[in-house]
Coordinates of C-alpha atoms and ligand atoms in Angstrom, one line a residue:
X1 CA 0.0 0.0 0.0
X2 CA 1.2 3.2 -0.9
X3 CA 0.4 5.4 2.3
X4 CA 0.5 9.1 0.9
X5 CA -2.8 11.4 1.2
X6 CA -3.6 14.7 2.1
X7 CA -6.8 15.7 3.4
X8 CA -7.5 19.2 3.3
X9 CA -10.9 21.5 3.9
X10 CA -11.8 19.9 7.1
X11 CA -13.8 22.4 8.8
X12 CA -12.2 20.8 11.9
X13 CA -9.8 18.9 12.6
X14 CA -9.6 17.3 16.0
X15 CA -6.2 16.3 16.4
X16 CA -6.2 15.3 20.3
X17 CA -2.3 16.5 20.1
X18 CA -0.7 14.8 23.0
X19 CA 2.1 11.6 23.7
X20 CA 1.0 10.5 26.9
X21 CA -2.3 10.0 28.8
X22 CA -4.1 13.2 29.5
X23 CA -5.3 13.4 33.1
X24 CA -8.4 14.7 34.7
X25 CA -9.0 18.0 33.3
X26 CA -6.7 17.8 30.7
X27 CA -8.7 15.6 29.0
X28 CA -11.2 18.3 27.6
X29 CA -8.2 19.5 25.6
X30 CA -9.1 18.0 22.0
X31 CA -6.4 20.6 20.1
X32 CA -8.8 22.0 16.9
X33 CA -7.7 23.2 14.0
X34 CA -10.1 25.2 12.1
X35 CA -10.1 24.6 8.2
X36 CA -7.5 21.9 8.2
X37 CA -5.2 19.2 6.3
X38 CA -3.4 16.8 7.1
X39 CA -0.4 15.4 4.8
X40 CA 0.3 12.2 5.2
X41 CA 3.3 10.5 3.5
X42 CA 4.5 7.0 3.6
X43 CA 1.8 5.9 6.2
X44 CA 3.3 9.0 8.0
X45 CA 1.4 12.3 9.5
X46 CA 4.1 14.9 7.8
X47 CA 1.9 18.0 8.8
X48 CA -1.1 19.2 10.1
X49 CA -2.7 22.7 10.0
X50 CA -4.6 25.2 8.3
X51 CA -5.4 23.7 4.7
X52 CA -3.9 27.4 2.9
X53 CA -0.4 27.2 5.5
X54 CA -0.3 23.6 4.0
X55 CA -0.3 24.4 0.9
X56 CA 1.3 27.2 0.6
X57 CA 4.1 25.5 2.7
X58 CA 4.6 22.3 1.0
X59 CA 3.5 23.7 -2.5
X60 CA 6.8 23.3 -4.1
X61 CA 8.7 20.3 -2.7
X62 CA 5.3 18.0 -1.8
X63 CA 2.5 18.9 -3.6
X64 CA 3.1 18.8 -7.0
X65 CA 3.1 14.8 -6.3
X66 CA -0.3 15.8 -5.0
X67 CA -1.7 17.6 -7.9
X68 CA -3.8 14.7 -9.4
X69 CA -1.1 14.2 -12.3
X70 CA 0.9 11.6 -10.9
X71 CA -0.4 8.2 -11.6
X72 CA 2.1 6.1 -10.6
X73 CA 2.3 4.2 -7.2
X74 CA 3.2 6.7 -5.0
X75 CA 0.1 8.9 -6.5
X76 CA -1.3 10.2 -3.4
X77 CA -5.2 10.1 -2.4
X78 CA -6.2 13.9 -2.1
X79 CA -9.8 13.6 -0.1
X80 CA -11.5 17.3 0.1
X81 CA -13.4 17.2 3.5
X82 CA -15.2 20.2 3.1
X83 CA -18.3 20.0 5.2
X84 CA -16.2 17.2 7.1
X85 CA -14.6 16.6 10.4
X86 CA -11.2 14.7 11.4
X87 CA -10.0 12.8 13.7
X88 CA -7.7 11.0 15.0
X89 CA -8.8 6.7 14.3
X90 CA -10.5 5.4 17.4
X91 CA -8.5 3.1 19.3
X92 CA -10.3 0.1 21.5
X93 CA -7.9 -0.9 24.3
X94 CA -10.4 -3.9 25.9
X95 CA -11.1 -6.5 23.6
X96 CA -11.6 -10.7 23.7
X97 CA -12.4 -10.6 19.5
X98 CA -10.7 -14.1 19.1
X99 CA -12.9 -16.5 20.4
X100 CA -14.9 -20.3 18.8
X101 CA -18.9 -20.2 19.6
X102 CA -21.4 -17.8 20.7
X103 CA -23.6 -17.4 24.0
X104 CA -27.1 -16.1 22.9
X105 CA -28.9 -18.2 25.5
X106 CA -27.1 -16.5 28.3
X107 CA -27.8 -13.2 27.5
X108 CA -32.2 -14.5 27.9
X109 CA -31.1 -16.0 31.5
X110 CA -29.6 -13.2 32.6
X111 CA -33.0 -11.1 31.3
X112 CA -34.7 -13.7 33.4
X113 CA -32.8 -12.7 36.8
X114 CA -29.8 -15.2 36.7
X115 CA -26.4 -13.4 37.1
X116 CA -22.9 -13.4 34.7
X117 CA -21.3 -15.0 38.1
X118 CA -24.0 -17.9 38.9
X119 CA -23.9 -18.6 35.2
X120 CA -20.0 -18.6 35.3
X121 CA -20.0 -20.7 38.6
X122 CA -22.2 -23.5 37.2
X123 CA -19.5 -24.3 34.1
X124 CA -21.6 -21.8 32.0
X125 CA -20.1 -18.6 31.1
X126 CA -16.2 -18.1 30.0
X127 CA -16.1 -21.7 30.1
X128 CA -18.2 -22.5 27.9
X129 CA -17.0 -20.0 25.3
X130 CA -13.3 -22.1 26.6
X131 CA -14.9 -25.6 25.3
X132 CA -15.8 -23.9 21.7
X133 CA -12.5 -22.5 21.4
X134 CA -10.4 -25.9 22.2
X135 CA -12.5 -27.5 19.4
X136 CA -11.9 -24.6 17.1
X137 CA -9.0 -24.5 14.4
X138 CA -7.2 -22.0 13.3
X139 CA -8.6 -21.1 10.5
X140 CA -11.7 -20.6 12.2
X141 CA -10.0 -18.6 14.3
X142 CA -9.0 -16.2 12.0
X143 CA -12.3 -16.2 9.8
X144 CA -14.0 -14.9 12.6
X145 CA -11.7 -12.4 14.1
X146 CA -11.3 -10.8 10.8
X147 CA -15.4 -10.8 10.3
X148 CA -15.3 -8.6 13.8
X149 CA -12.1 -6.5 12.4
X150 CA -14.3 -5.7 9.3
X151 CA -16.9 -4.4 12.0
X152 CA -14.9 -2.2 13.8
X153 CA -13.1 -0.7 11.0
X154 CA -16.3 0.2 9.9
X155 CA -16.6 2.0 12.9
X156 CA -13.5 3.5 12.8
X157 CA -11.0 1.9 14.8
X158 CA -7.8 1.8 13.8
X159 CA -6.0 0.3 16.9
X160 CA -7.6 -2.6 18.9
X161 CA -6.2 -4.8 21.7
X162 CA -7.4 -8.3 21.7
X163 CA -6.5 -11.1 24.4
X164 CA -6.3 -14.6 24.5
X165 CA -8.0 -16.5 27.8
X166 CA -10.5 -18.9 26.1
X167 CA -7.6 -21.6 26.4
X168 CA -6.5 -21.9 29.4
X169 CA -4.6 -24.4 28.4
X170 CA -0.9 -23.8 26.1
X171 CA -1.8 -24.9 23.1
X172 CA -5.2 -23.1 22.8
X173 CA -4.0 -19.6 24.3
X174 CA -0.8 -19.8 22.3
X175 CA -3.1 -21.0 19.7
X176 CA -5.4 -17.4 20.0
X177 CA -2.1 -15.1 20.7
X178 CA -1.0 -16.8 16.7
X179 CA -3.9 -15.9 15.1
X180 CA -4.1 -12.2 16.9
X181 CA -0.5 -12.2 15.3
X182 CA -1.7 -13.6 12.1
X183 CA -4.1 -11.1 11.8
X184 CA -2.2 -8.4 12.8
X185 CA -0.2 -8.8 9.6
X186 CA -3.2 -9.4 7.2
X187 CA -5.6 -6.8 8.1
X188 CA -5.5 -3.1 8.0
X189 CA -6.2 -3.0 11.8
X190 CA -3.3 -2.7 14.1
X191 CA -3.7 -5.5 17.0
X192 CA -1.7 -5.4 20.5
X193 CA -2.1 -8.7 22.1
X194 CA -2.7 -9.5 25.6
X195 CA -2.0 -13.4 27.5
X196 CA -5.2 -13.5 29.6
X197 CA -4.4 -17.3 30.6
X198 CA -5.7 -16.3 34.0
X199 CA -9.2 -15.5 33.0
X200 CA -10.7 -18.4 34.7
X201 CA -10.2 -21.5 36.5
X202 CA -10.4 -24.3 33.7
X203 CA -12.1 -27.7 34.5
X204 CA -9.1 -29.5 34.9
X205 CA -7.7 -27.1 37.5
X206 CA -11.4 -27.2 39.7
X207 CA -10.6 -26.3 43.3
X208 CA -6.3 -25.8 42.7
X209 CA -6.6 -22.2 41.0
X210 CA -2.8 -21.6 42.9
X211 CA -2.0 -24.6 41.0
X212 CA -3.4 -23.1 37.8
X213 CA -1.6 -19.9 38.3
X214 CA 1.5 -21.9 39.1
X215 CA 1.1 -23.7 35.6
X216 CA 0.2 -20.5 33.7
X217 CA 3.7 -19.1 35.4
X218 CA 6.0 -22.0 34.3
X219 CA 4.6 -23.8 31.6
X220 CA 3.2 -21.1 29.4
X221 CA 4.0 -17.7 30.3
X222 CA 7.7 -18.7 28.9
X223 CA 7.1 -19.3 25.7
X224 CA 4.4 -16.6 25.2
X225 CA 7.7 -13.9 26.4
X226 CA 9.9 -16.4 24.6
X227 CA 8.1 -16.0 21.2
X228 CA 7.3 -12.4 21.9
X229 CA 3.4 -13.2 20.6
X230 CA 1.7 -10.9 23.8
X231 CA 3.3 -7.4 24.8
X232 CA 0.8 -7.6 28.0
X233 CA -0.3 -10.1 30.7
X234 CA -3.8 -9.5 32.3
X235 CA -5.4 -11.5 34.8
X236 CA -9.3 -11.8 35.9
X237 CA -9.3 -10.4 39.7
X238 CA -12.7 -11.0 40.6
X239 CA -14.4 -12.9 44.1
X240 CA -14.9 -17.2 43.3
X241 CA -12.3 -16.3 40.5
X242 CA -8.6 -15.2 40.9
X243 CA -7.5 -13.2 44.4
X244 CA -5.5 -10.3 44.7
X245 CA -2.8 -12.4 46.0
X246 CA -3.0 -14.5 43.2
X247 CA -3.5 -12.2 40.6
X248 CA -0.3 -9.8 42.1
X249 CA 2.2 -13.5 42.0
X250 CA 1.2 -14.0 38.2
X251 CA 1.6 -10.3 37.4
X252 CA 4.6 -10.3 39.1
X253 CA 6.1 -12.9 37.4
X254 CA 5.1 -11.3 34.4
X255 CA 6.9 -7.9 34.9
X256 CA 10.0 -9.5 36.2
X257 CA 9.7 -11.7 32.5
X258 CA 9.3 -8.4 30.5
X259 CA 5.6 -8.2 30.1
X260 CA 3.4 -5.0 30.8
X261 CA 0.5 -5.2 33.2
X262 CA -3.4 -4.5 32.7
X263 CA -6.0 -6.3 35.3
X264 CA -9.2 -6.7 35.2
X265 CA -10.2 -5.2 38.3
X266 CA -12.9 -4.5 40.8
X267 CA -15.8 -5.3 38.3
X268 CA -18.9 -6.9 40.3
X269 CA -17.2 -7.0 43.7
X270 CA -14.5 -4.5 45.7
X271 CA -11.8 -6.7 46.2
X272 CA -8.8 -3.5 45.8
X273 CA -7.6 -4.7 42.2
X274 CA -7.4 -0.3 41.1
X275 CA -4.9 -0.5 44.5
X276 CA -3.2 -3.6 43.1
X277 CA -2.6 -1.9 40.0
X278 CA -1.4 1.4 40.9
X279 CA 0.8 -0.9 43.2
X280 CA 2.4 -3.2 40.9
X281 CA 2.5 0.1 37.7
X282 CA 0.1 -1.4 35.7
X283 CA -0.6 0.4 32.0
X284 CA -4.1 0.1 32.9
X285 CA -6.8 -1.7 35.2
X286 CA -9.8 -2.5 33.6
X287 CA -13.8 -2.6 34.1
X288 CA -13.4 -0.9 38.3
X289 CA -17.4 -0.5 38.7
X290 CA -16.4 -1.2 42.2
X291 CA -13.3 0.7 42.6
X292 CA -12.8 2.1 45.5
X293 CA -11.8 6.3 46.5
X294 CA -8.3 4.5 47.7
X295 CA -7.7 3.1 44.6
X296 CA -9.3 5.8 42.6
X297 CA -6.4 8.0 43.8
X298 CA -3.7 5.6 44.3
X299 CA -4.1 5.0 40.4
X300 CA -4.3 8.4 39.6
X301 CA -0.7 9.1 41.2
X302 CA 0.7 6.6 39.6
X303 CA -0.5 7.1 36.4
X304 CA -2.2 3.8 36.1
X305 CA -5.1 4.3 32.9
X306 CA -8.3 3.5 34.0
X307 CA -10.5 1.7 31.1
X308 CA -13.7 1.5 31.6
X309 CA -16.3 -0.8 29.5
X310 CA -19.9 1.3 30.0
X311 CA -21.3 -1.6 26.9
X312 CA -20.5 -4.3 30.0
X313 CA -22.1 -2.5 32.8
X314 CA -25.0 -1.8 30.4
X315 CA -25.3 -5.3 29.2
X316 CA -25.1 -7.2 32.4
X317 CA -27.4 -4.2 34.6
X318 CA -24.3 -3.1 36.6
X319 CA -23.5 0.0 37.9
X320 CA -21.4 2.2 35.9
X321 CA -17.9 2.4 36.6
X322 CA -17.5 6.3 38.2
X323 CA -15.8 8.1 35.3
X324 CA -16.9 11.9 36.5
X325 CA -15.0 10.9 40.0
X326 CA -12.1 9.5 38.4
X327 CA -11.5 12.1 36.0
X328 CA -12.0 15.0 38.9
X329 CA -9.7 13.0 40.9
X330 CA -7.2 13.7 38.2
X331 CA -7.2 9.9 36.4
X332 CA -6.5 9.1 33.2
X333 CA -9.6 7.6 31.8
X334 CA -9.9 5.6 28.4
X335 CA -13.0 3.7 27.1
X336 CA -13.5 0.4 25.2
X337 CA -15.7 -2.3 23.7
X338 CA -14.9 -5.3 25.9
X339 CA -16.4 -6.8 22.7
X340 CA -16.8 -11.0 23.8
X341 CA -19.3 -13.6 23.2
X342 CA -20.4 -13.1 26.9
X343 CA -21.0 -9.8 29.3
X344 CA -20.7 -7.7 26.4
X345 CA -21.1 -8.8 22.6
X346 CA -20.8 -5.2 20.8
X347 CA -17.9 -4.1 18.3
X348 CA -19.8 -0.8 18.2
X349 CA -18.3 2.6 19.2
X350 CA -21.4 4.9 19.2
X351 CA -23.0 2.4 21.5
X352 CA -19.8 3.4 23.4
X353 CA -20.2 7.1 23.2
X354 CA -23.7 7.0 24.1
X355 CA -23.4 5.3 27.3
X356 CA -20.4 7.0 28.6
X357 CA -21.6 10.8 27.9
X358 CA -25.1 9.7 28.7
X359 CA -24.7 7.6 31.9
X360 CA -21.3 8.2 33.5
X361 CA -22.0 11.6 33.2
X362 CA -18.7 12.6 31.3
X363 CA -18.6 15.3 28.6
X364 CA -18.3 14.7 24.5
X365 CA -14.8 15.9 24.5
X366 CA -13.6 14.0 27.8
X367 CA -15.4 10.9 25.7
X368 CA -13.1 11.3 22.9
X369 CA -10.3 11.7 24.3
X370 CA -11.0 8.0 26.2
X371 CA -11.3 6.3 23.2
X372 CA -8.4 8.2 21.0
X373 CA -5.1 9.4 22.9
X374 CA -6.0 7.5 26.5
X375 CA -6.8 4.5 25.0
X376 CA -3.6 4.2 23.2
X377 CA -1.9 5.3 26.1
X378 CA -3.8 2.0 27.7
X379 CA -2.1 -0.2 25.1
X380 CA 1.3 1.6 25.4
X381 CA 1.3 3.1 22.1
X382 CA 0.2 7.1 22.6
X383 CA 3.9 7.7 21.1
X384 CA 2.7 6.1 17.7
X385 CA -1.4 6.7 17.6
X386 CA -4.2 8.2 18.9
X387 CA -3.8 11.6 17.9
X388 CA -2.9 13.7 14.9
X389 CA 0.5 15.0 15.6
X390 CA 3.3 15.1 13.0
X391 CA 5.5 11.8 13.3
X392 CA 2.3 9.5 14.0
X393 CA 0.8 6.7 12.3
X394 CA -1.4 8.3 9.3
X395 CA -4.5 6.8 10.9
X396 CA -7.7 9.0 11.3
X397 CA -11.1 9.5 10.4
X398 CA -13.6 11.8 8.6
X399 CA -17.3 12.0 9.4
X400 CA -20.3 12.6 7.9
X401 CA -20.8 16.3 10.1
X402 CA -18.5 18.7 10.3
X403 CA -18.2 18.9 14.0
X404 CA -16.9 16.1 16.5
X405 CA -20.4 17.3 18.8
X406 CA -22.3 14.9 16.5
X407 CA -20.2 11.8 17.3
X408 CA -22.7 11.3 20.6
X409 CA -25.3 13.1 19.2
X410 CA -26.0 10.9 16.7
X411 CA -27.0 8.3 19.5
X412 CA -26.3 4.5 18.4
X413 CA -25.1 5.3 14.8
X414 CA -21.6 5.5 13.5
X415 CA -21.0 9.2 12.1
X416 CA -17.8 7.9 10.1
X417 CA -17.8 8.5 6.7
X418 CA -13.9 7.0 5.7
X419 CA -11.1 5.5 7.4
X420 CA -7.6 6.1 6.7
X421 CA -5.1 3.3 8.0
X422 CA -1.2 4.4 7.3
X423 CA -2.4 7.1 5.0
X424 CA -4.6 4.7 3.0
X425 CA -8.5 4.9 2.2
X426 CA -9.4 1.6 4.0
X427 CA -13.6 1.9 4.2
X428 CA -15.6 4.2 2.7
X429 CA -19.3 4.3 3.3
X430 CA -19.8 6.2 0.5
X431 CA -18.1 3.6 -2.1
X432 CA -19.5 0.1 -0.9
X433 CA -17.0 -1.5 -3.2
X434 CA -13.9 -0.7 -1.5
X435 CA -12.5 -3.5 -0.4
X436 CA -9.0 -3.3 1.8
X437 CA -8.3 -6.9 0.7
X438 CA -7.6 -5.3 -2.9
X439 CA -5.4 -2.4 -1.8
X440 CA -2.2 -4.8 -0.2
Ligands
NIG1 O1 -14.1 -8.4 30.4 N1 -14.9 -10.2 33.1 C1 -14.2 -11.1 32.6 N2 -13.9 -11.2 31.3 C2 -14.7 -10.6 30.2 C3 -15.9 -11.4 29.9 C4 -15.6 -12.7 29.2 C5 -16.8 -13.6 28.9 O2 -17.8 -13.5 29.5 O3 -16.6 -14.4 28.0 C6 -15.0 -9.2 30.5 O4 -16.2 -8.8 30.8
FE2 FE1 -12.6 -8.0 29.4

């Protein structure tokens, strides 16, 4: 792919300039340019400003490449997004997209009055999506995950993290962490990957989790740091499944092996995973709908992101996570899908945007900065993406409206028009017939 565009016209561009996690009030700072481009070259953002500065800047040395004569390779895409805002691609930091079978039924029990945790506690729940995901090959594998790709791209994500833990057993997570990598190379989509082997107790293990975690620690954990196929280790801290003195001896392990740290922490019970993060420097801790004001502070001084997952709370009728205190008590917040087969089966950011701005009561711009620079900054990678700053990955997108105040506004429907992945058109919703698969 070729990787050179320049957009230009925008009557916004929202670049969310930053390189690391912005922090309570900080993150109402979105950084506007007024009628602007962007020039991307070789998958590269090479500037950003006002559309005339741009081209009067570059108009010698750069843009007679972009004049619309050059048709060879290296022709660049020139998109006019008059009437059109830009942004920075979304990024979702919380995902479990690789995974065999579905779990429709669970969804009606839970409508009935049964919860995630009696289901989970009866065999139900992550395990059974674990049983479906042993049987399933590879190919499989990757059939589906690139199905759910296709869905978010549409949505406009450009960055996703997925994790393995419907294994729990080496060969299937390394089995899940291969595909994620096989992916990563054949889709537009960037993917960080995750080792979730802690995500529950498997059948074999019933009653001997320490023995579990023991086994995760010296029989797999090596050759997932050996083969370099996860950048993070995670770990499901939650009552009846792993303890905080569990969880903090894998994650230990982990970090002393090379690995970064995320949790998921505090969901449907208090049991002081935000403190365990901020404690051990965790990139993020996850889901905290139960977090308490300790932690809540203990992770904002040491920078620990906090990613919350409003489509979970929604979907299994939990309280939200409480985004307006964290962000008052100076956190770094970041938002994501948690798209999985189970608690939350959603790809879809404006589902996202609704809940957060309309139930956590945080504002459209604190919003979008959770789900662009802080939610890179949750995967490590706020050097690379997230924003529109010169140096970055060309990876943004325009919308149908040309202000970033429709993104929630237009509840429960996506508001992007195009994608742009490495300075390349990669969806387009006004040309059906674009097809990535064509452009590599
Ligand atoms: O983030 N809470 C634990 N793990 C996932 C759900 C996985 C599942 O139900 O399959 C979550 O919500
Ligand atoms: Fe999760």
């Amino acid at each position: 792919m070729k990787g050179n565009a320049l957009i230009k016209n925008a009557p916004q561009v929202v670049t969310c300039s930053g390189t690391k996690a912005k922090q309570g009030k900080e993150m109402s700072d979105l950084h506007i340019i007024t009628d602007g481009a962007v020039l991307i070259e070789d998958g590269i953002i090479k500037t950003v400003g006002k559309t005339n500065d741009i081209i009067s800047q570059y108009s010698e040395d750069v843009l007679e490449r972009f004049d619309g004569t050059d048709s060879s390779d290296k022709a660049p895409d020139i998109i006019d997004a008059t009437g059109k805002c830009v942004m920075p691609g979304f990024v979702d930091p919380h995902t479990h997209f690789i995974f065999g079978g579905y779990r429709p039924e669970e969804f009606s029990w839970r409508l009935r009055g049964e919860s995630y945790m009696e289901i989970m506690q009866r065999g139900g729940g992550i395990l059974s999506t674990v049983n479906e995901t042993r049987k399933a090959s590879k190919e499989e594998l990757i059939n589906a995950g690139k199905k759910r790709l296709d869905a978010m791209l549409s949505f406009g994500v450009t960055t996703v993290e997925g994790k393995s833990g419907y294994g729990l057993d080496r060969p299937t997570e390394i089995r899940q962490l291969e595909v994620m990598q096989e992916l990563n190379e054949e889709h537009p989509l960037d993917i960080v990957s995750t080792f979730l082997g802690a995500h529950a107790v498997p059948p074999e293990y019933k009653g001997k989790a320490d023995a579990f975690i023991d086994h995760m620690i010296h029989e797999v954990m090596p050759e997932v740091v050996g083969r370099g196929i996860a950048e993070f280790c995670d770990v499901f801290c939650e009552k009846n499944v792993f303890s905080i003195e569990q969880s903090r001896t894998l994650l230990s392990k982990a970090k002393v092996m090379g690995m970064k740290l995320k949790l998921h922490a505090d969901e449907i019970v208090q049991m002081g995973g935000a403190e365990l993060a901020a404690e051990l420097g965790a990139v993020s801790a996850d889901h905290l709908l139960q977090a308490s004001d300790k932690g809540i502070k203990e992770m904002a001084e040491a920078g620990v992101v906090a990613t919350l997952l409003p489509g979970t709370a929604f979907s299994l009728k939990e309280p939200y996570a409480r985004a307006r205190h964290m962000i008052d008590q100076n956190c770094a917040v970041a938002l994501a899908t948690d798209l999985n087969p189970g608690s939350c089966f959603t790809e879809s950011i404006p589902l996202i945007f609704a809940l957060a701005t309309l139930y956590m009561d945080i504002t459209t711009e604190e919003a979008i900065t959770a789900l662009t620079l802080n939610a890179a900054a949750a995967i490590d990678r706020a050097n690379t993406v997230g924003s529109i700053d010169p140096g970055k990955q060309g990876d943004l997108v325009i919308l149908e409206f040309p202000s970033y105040h429709y993104v929630p506004y237009h509840i429960g429907v996506s508001t992007v028009e195009k994608v742009i992945k490495k300075g390349n058109l990669v969806f387009d919703k006004l040309d059906p017939s674009l097809n990535w698969e064509l452009l590599i």
